[in-house]
PDB file of C-alpha atoms and ligand atoms in Angstrom:
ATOM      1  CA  UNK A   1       0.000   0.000   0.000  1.00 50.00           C
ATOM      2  CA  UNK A   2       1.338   3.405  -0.718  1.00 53.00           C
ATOM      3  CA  UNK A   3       0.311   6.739   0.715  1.00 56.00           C
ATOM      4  CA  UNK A   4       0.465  10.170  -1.035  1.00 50.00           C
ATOM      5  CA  UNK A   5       3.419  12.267   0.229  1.00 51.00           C
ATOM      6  CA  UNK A   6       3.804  15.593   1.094  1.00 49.00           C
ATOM      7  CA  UNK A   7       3.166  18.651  -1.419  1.00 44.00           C
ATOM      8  CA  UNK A   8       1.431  15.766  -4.134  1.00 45.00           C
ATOM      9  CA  UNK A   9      -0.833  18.154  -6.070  1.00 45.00           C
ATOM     10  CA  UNK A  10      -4.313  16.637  -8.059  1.00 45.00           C
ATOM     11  CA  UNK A  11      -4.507  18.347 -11.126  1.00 49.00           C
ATOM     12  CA  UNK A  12      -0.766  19.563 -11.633  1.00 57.00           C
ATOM     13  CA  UNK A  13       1.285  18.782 -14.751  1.00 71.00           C
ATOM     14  CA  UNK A  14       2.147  15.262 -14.227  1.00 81.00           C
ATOM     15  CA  UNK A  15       5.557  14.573 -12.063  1.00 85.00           C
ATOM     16  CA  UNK A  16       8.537  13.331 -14.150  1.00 94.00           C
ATOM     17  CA  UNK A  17       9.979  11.299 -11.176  1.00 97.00           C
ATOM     18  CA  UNK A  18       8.378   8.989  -8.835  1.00 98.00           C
ATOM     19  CA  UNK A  19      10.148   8.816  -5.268  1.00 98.00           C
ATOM     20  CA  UNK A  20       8.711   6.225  -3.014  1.00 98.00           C
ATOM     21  CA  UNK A  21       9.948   6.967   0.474  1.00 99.00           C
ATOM     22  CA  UNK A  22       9.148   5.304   3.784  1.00 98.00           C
ATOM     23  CA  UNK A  23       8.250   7.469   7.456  1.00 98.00           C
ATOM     24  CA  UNK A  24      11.054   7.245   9.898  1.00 98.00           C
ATOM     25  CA  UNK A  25      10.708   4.535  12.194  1.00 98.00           C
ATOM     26  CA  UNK A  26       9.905   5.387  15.715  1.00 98.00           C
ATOM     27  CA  UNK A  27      12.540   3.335  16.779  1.00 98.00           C
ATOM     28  CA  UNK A  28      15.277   4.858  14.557  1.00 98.00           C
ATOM     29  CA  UNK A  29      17.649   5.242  17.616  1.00 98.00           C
ATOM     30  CA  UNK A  30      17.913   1.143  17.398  1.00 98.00           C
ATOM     31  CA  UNK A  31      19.140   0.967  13.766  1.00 98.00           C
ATOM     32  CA  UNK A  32      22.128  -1.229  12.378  1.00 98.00           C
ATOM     33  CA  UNK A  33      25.570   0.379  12.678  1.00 98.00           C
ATOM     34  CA  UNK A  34      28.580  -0.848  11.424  1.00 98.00           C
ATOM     35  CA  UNK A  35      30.952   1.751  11.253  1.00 97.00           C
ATOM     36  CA  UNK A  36      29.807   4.296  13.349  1.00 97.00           C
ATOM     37  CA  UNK A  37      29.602   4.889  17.415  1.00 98.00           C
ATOM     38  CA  UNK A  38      26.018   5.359  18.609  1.00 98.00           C
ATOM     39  CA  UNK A  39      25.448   8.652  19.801  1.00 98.00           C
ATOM     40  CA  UNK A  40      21.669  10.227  20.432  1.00 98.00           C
ATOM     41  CA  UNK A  41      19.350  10.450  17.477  1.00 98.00           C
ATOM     42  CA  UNK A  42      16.691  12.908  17.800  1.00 98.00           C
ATOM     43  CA  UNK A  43      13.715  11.327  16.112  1.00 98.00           C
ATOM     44  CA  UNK A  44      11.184  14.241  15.896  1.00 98.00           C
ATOM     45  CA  UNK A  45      14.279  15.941  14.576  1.00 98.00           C
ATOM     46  CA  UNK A  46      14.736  13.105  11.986  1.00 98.00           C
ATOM     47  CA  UNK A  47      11.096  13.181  11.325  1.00 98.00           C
ATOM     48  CA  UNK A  48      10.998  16.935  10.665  1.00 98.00           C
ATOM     49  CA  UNK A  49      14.206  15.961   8.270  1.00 98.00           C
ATOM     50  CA  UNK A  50      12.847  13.294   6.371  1.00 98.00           C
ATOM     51  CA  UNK A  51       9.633  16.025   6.088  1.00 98.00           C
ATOM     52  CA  UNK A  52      11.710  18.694   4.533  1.00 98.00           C
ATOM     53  CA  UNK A  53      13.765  16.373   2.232  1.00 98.00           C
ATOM     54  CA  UNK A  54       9.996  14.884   0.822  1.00 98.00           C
ATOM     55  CA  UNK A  55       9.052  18.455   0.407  1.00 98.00           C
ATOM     56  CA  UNK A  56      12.637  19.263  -1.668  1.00 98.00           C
ATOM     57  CA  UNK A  57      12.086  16.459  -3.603  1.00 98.00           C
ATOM     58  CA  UNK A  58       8.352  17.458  -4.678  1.00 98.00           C
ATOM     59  CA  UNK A  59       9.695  20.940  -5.800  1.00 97.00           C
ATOM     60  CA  UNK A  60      12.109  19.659  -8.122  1.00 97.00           C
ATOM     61  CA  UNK A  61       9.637  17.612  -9.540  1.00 95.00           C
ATOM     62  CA  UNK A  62       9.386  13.956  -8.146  1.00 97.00           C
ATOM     63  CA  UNK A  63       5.284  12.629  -7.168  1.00 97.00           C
ATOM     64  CA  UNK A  64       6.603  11.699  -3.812  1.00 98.00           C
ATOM     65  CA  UNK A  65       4.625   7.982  -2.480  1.00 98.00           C
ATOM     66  CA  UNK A  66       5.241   7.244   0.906  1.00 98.00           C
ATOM     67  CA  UNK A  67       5.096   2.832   1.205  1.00 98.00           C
ATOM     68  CA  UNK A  68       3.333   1.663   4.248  1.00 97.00           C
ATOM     69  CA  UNK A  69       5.524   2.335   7.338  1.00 98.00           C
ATOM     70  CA  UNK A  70       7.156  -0.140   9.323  1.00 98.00           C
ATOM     71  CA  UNK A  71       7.374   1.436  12.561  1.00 98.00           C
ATOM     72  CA  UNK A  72       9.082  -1.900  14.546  1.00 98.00           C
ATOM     73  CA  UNK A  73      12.239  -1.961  11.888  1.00 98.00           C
ATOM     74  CA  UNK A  74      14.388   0.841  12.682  1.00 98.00           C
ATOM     75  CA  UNK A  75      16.295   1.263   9.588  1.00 98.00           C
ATOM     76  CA  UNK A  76      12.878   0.606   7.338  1.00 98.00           C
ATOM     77  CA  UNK A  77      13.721   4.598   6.394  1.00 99.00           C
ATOM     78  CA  UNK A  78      16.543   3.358   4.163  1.00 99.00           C
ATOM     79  CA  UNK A  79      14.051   2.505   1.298  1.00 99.00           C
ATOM     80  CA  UNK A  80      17.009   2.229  -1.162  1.00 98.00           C
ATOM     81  CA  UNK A  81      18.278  -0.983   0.608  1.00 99.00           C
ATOM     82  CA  UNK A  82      15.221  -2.890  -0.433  1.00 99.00           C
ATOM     83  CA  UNK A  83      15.552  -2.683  -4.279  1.00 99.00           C
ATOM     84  CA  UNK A  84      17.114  -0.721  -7.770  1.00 98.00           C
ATOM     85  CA  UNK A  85      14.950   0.175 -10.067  1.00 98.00           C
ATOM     86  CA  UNK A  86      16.096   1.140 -13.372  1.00 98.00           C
ATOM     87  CA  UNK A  87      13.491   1.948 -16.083  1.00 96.00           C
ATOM     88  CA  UNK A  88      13.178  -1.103 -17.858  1.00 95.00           C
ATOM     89  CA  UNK A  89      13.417  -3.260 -14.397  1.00 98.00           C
ATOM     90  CA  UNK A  90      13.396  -3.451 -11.123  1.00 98.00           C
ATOM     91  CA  UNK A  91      15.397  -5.446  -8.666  1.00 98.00           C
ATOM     92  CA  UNK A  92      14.298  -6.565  -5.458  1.00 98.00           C
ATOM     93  CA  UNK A  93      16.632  -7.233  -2.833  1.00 99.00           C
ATOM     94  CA  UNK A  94      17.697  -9.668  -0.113  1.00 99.00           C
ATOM     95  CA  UNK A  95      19.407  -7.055   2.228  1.00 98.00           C
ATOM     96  CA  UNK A  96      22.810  -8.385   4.172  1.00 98.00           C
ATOM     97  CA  UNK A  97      21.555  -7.130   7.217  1.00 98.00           C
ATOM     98  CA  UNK A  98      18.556 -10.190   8.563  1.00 98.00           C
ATOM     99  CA  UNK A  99      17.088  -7.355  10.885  1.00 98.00           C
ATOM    100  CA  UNK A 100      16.394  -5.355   7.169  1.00 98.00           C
ATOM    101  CA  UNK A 101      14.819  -8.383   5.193  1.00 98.00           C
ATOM    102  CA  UNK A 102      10.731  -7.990   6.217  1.00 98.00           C
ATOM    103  CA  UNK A 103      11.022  -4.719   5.319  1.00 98.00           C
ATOM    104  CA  UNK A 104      11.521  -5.965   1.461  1.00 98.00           C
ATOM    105  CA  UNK A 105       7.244  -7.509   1.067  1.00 98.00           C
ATOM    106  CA  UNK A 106       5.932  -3.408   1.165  1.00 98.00           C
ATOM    107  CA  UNK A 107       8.414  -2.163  -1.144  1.00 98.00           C
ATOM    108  CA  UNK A 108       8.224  -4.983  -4.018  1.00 98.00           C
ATOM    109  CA  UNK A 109       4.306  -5.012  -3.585  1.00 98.00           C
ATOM    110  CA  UNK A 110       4.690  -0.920  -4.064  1.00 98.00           C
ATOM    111  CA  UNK A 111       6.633  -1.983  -7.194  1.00 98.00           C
ATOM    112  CA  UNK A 112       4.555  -3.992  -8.618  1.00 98.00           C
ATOM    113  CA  UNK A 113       2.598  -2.227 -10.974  1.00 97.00           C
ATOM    114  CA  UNK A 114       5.503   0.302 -11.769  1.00 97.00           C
ATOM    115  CA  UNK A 115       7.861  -2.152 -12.829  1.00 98.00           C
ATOM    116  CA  UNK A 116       8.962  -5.583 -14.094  1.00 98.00           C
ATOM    117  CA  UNK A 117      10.329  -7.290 -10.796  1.00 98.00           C
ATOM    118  CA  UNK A 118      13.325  -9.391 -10.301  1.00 98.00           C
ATOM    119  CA  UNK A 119      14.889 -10.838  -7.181  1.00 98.00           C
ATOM    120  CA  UNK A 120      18.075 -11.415  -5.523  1.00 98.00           C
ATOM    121  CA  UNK A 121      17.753 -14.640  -3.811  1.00 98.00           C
ATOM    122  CA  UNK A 122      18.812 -16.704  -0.755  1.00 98.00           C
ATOM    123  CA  UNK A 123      21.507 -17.486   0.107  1.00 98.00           C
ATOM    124  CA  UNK A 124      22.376 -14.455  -1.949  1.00 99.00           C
ATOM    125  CA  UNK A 125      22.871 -11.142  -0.067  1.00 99.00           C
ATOM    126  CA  UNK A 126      22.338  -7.550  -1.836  1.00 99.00           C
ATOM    127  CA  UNK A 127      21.901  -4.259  -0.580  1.00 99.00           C
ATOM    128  CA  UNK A 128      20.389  -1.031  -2.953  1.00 99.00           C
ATOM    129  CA  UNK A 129      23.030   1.215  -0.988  1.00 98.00           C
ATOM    130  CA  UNK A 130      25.337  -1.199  -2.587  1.00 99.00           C
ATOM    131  CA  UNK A 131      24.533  -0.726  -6.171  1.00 99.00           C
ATOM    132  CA  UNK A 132      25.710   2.742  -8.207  1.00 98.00           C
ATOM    133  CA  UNK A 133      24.354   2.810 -11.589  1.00 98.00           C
ATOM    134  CA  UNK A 134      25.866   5.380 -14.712  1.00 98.00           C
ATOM    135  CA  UNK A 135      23.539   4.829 -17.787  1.00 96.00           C
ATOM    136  CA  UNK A 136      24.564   1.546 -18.200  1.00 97.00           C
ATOM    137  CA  UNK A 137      27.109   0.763 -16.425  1.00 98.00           C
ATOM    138  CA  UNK A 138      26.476  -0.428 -12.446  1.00 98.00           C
ATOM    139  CA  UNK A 139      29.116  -0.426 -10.098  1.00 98.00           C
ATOM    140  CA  UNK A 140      28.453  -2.828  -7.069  1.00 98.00           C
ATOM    141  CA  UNK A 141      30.095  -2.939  -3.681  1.00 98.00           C
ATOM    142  CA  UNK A 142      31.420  -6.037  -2.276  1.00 98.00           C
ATOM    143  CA  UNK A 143      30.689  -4.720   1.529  1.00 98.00           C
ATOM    144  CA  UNK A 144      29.361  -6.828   4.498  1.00 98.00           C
ATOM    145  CA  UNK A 145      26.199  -6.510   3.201  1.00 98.00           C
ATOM    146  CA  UNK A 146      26.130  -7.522  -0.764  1.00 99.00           C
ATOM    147  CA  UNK A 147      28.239 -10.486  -1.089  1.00 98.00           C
ATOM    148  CA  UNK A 148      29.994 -11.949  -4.236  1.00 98.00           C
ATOM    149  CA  UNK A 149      27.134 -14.612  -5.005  1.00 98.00           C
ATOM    150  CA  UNK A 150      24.512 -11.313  -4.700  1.00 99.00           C
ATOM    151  CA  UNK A 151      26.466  -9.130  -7.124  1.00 99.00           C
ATOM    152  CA  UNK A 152      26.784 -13.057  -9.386  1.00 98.00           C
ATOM    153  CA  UNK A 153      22.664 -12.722  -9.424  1.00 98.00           C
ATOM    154  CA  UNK A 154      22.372  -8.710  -9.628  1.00 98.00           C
ATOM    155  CA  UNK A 155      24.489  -9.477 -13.363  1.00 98.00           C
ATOM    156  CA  UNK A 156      22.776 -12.023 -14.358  1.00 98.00           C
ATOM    157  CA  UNK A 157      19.263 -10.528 -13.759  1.00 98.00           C
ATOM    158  CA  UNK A 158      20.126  -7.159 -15.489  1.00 98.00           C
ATOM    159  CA  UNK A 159      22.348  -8.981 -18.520  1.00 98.00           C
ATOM    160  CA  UNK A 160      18.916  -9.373 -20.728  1.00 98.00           C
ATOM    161  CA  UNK A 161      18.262  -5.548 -20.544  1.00 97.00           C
ATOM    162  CA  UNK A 162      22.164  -4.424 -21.565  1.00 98.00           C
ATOM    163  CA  UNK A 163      23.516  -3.674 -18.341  1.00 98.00           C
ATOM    164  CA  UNK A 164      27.211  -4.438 -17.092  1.00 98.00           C
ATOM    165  CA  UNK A 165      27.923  -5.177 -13.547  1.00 98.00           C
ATOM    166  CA  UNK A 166      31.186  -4.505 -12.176  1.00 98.00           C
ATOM    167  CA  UNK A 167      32.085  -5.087  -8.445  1.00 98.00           C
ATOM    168  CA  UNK A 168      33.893  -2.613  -6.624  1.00 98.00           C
ATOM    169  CA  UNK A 169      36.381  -3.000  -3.074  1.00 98.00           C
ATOM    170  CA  UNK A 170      34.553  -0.607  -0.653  1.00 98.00           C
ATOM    171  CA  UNK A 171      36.460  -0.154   2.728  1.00 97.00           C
ATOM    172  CA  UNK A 172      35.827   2.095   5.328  1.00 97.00           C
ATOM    173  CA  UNK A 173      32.458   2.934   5.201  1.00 98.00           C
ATOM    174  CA  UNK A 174      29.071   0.925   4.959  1.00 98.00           C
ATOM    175  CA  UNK A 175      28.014   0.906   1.550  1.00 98.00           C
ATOM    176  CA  UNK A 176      29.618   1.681  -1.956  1.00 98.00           C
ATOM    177  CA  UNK A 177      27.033   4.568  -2.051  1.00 98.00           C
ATOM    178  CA  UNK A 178      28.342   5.860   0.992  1.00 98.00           C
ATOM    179  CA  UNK A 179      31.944   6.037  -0.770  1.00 98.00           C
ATOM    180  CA  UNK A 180      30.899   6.980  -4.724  1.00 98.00           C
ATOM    181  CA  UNK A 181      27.644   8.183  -6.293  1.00 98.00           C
ATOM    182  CA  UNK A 182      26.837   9.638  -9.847  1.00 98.00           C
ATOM    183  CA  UNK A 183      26.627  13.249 -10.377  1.00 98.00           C
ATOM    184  CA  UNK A 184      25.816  13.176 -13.861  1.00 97.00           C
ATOM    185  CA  UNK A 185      25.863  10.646 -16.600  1.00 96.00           C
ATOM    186  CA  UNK A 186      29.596  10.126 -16.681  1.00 97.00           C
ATOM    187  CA  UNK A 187      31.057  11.365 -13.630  1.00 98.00           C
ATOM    188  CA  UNK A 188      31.052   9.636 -10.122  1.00 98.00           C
ATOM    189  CA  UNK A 189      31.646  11.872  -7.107  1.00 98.00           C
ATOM    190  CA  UNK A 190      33.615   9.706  -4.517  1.00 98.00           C
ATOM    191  CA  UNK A 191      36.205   9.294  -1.659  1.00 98.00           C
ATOM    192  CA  UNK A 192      38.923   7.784  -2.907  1.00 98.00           C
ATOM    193  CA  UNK A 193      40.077   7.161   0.654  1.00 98.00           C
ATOM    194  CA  UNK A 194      37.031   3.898   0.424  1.00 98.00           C
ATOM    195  CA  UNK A 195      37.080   2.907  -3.165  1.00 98.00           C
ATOM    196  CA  UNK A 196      39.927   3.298  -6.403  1.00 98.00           C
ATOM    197  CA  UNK A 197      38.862   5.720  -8.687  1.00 98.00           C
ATOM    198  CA  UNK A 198      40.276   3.550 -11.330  1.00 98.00           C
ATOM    199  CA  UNK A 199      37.788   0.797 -11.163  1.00 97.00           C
ATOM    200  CA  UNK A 200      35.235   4.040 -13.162  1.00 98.00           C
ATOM    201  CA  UNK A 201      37.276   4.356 -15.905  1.00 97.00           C
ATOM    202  CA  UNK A 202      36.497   5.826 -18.542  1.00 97.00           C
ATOM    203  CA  UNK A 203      34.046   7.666 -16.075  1.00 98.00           C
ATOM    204  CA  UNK A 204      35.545  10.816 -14.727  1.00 98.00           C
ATOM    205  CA  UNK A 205      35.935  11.085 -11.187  1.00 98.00           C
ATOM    206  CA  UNK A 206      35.845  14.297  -8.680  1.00 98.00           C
ATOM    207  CA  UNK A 207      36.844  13.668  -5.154  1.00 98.00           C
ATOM    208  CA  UNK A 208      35.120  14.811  -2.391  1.00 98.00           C
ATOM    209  CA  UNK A 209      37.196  17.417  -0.123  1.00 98.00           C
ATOM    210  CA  UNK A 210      39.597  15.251   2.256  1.00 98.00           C
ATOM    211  CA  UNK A 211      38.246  17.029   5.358  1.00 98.00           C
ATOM    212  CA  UNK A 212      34.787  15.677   4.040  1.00 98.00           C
ATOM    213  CA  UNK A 213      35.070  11.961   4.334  1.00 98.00           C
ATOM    214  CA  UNK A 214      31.204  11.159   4.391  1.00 98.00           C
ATOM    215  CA  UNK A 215      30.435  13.404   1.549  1.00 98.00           C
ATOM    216  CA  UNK A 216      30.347  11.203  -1.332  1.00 98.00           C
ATOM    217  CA  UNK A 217      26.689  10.511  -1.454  1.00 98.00           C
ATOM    218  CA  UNK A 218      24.589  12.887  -3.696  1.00 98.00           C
ATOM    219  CA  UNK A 219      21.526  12.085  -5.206  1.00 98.00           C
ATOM    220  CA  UNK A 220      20.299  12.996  -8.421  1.00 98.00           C
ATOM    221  CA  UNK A 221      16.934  14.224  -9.744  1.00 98.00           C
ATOM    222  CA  UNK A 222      17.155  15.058 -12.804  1.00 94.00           C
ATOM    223  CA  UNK A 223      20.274  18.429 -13.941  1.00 94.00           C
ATOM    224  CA  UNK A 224      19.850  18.283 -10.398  1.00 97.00           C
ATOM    225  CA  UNK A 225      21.252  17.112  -7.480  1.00 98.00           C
ATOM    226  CA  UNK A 226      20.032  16.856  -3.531  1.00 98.00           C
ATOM    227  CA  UNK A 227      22.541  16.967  -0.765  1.00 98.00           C
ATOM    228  CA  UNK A 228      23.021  17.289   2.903  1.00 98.00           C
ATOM    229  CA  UNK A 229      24.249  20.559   4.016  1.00 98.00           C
ATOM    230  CA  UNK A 230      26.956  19.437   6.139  1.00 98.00           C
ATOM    231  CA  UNK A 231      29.521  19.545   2.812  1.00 98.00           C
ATOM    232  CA  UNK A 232      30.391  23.027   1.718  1.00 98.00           C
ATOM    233  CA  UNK A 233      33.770  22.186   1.049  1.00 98.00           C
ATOM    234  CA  UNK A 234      32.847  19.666  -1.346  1.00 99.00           C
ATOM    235  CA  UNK A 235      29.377  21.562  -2.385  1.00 98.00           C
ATOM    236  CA  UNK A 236      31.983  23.907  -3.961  1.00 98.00           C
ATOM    237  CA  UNK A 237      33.575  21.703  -5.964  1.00 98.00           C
ATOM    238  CA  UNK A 238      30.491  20.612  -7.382  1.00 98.00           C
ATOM    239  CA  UNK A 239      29.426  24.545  -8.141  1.00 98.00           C
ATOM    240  CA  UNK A 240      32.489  25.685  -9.439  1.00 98.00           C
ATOM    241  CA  UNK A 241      31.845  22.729 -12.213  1.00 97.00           C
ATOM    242  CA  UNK A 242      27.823  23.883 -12.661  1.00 97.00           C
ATOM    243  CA  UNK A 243      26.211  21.565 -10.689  1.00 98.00           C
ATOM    244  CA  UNK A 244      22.743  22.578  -9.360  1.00 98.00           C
ATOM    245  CA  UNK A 245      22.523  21.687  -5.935  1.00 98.00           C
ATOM    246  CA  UNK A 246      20.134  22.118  -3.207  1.00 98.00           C
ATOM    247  CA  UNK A 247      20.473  20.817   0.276  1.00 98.00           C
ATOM    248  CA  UNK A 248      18.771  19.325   3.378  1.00 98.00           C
ATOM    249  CA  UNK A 249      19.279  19.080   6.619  1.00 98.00           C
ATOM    250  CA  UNK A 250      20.081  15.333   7.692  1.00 98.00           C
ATOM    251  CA  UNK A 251      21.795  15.206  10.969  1.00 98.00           C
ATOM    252  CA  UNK A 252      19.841  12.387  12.104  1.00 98.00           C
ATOM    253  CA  UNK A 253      20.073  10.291   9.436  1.00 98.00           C
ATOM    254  CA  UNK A 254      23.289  10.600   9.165  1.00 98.00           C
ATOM    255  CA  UNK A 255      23.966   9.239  13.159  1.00 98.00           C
ATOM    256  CA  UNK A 256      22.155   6.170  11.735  1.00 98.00           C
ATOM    257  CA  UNK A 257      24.885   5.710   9.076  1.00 98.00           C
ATOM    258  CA  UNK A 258      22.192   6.679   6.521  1.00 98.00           C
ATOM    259  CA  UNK A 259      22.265   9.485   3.658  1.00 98.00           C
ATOM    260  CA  UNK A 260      20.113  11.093   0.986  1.00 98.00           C
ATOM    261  CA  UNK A 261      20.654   8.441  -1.384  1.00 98.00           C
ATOM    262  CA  UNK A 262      19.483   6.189   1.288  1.00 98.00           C
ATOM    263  CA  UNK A 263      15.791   7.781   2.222  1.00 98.00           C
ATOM    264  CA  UNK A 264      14.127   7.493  -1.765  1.00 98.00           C
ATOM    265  CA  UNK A 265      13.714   5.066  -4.571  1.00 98.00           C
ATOM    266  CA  UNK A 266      13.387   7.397  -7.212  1.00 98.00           C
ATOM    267  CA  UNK A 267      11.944   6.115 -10.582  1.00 98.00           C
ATOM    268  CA  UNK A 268      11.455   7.891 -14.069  1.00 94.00           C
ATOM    269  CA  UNK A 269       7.837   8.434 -14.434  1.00 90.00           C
ATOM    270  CA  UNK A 270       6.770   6.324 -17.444  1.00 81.00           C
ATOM    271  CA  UNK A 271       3.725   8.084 -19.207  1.00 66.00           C
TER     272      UNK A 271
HETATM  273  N1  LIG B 301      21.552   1.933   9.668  1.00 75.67           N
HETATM  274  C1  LIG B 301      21.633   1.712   8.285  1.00 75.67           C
HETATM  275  C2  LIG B 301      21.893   0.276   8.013  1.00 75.67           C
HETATM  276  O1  LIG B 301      22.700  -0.267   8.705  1.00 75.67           O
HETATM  277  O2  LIG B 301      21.334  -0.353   7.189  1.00 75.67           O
END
């Protein structure tokens, strides 16, 4: 079941982006963390967050469609864990983390009618963090939580419709998204502290500033991109080379080693 977000508007010119999004979890302050320390979440902060970032992503032009909430899994937030949709397919994943895997039945049955479905499978592990696609090209990370045998099934799946799949070494941080994300159609933004920059060739590359280690993930809708405001260093670099960007606030997300990228599953509206 899927809910009408924020700022959706009968009778407008029709959205050229679909975001499905899910409502913070009561429980946020129990999510999964790997590489971070637990310190305090605020969750009517993170509520008010997520709000604003649903709002952003109505103005620039997404139909935001909020699934069903899961208010007992903490980390149900992270839609983007649960598939990757492209727009001739959609994948729907077996997350690495077990405490993430119920939260997979609302998504896919949100999918359903938007896409064609296919599934990572046990004993398979994939997460939609894990998975950075440019046009054609997807870039997986091998991470704890997307395993060799999940990437195996992710190229196999995706083969028919003229993707590549190339796995990518991601150390340091949770999720390949976490350490490289698309800013355009053939360049990756990324830390190249967490993953080579050679393994995107003949992408371009543009590092994030080293005093910025999390600031890698981006999101893009559309020309545009979405960003947490906690970057400026590296929101510069991405000015100075015309990127349109627009930020949120996303403290508390952040604390539960989440990011834009994380909180959407954005789809090209198909008319
Ligand atoms: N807390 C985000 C995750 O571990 O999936």
């Amino acid at each position: 079941m899927t809910r009408p977000g924020p700022g959706t508007t009968a009778g407008a010119k029709a959205p050229a982006y679909l975001a499905l999004t899910r409502a913070v979890s009561p429980r946020l302050a129990e999510c999964e963390l790997t590489h971070l320390a637990r310190t305090p979440i605020d969750v009517p902060t993170a509520f008010a967050q997520h709000h604003r970032y649903e709002q952003l992503l109505t103005s620039l032009g997404c139909e935001v469609r909020r699934v069903a909430p899961a208010p007992d899994h903490p980390d149900s937030v992270f839609i983007e864990d649960t598939a990757v949709v492209f727009d001739d397919v959609a994948v729907v994943t077996r997350p690495g983390a077990p405490s993430r895997r119920a939260e997979v039945r609302a998504v896919e049955e949100a999918l359903t009618p938007l896409r064609a479905l296919v599934r990572i499978v046990a004993p398979a592990i994939l997460d939609g963090g894990d998975v950075c696609a440019v046009g054609k090209r997807v870039f997986v990370g091998r991470t704890t939580r997307t395993d060799d045998a999940g990437i195996a099934q992710l190229r196999t799946e995706l083969a028919p419709f003229g993707y590549s799949v190339r796995a990518v070494d991601v150390s340091g941080c949770l999720h390949l998204k976490s350490a490289a994300t698309a800013i355009d159609d053939h360049t990756v933004l990324l830390n190249p502290e967490w993953v080579d920059a050679g393994l995107f060739a003949p992408l371009e590359t543009v590092a994030v500033d080293p005093a910025e280690p999390m600031a890698a993930n981006v999101l893009r809708i559309g020309d545009t991109l979405v960003y947490a405001d906690a970057y400026p260093l590296t929101r510069a670099r991405l000015e100075a080379r015309g990127q349109v960007v627009h930020t949120v606030a996303a403290t508390e997300i952040a604390k539960a080693e989440g990011a834009v990228t994380c909180c959407s599953l954005v789809l090209r509206a198909q008319r």
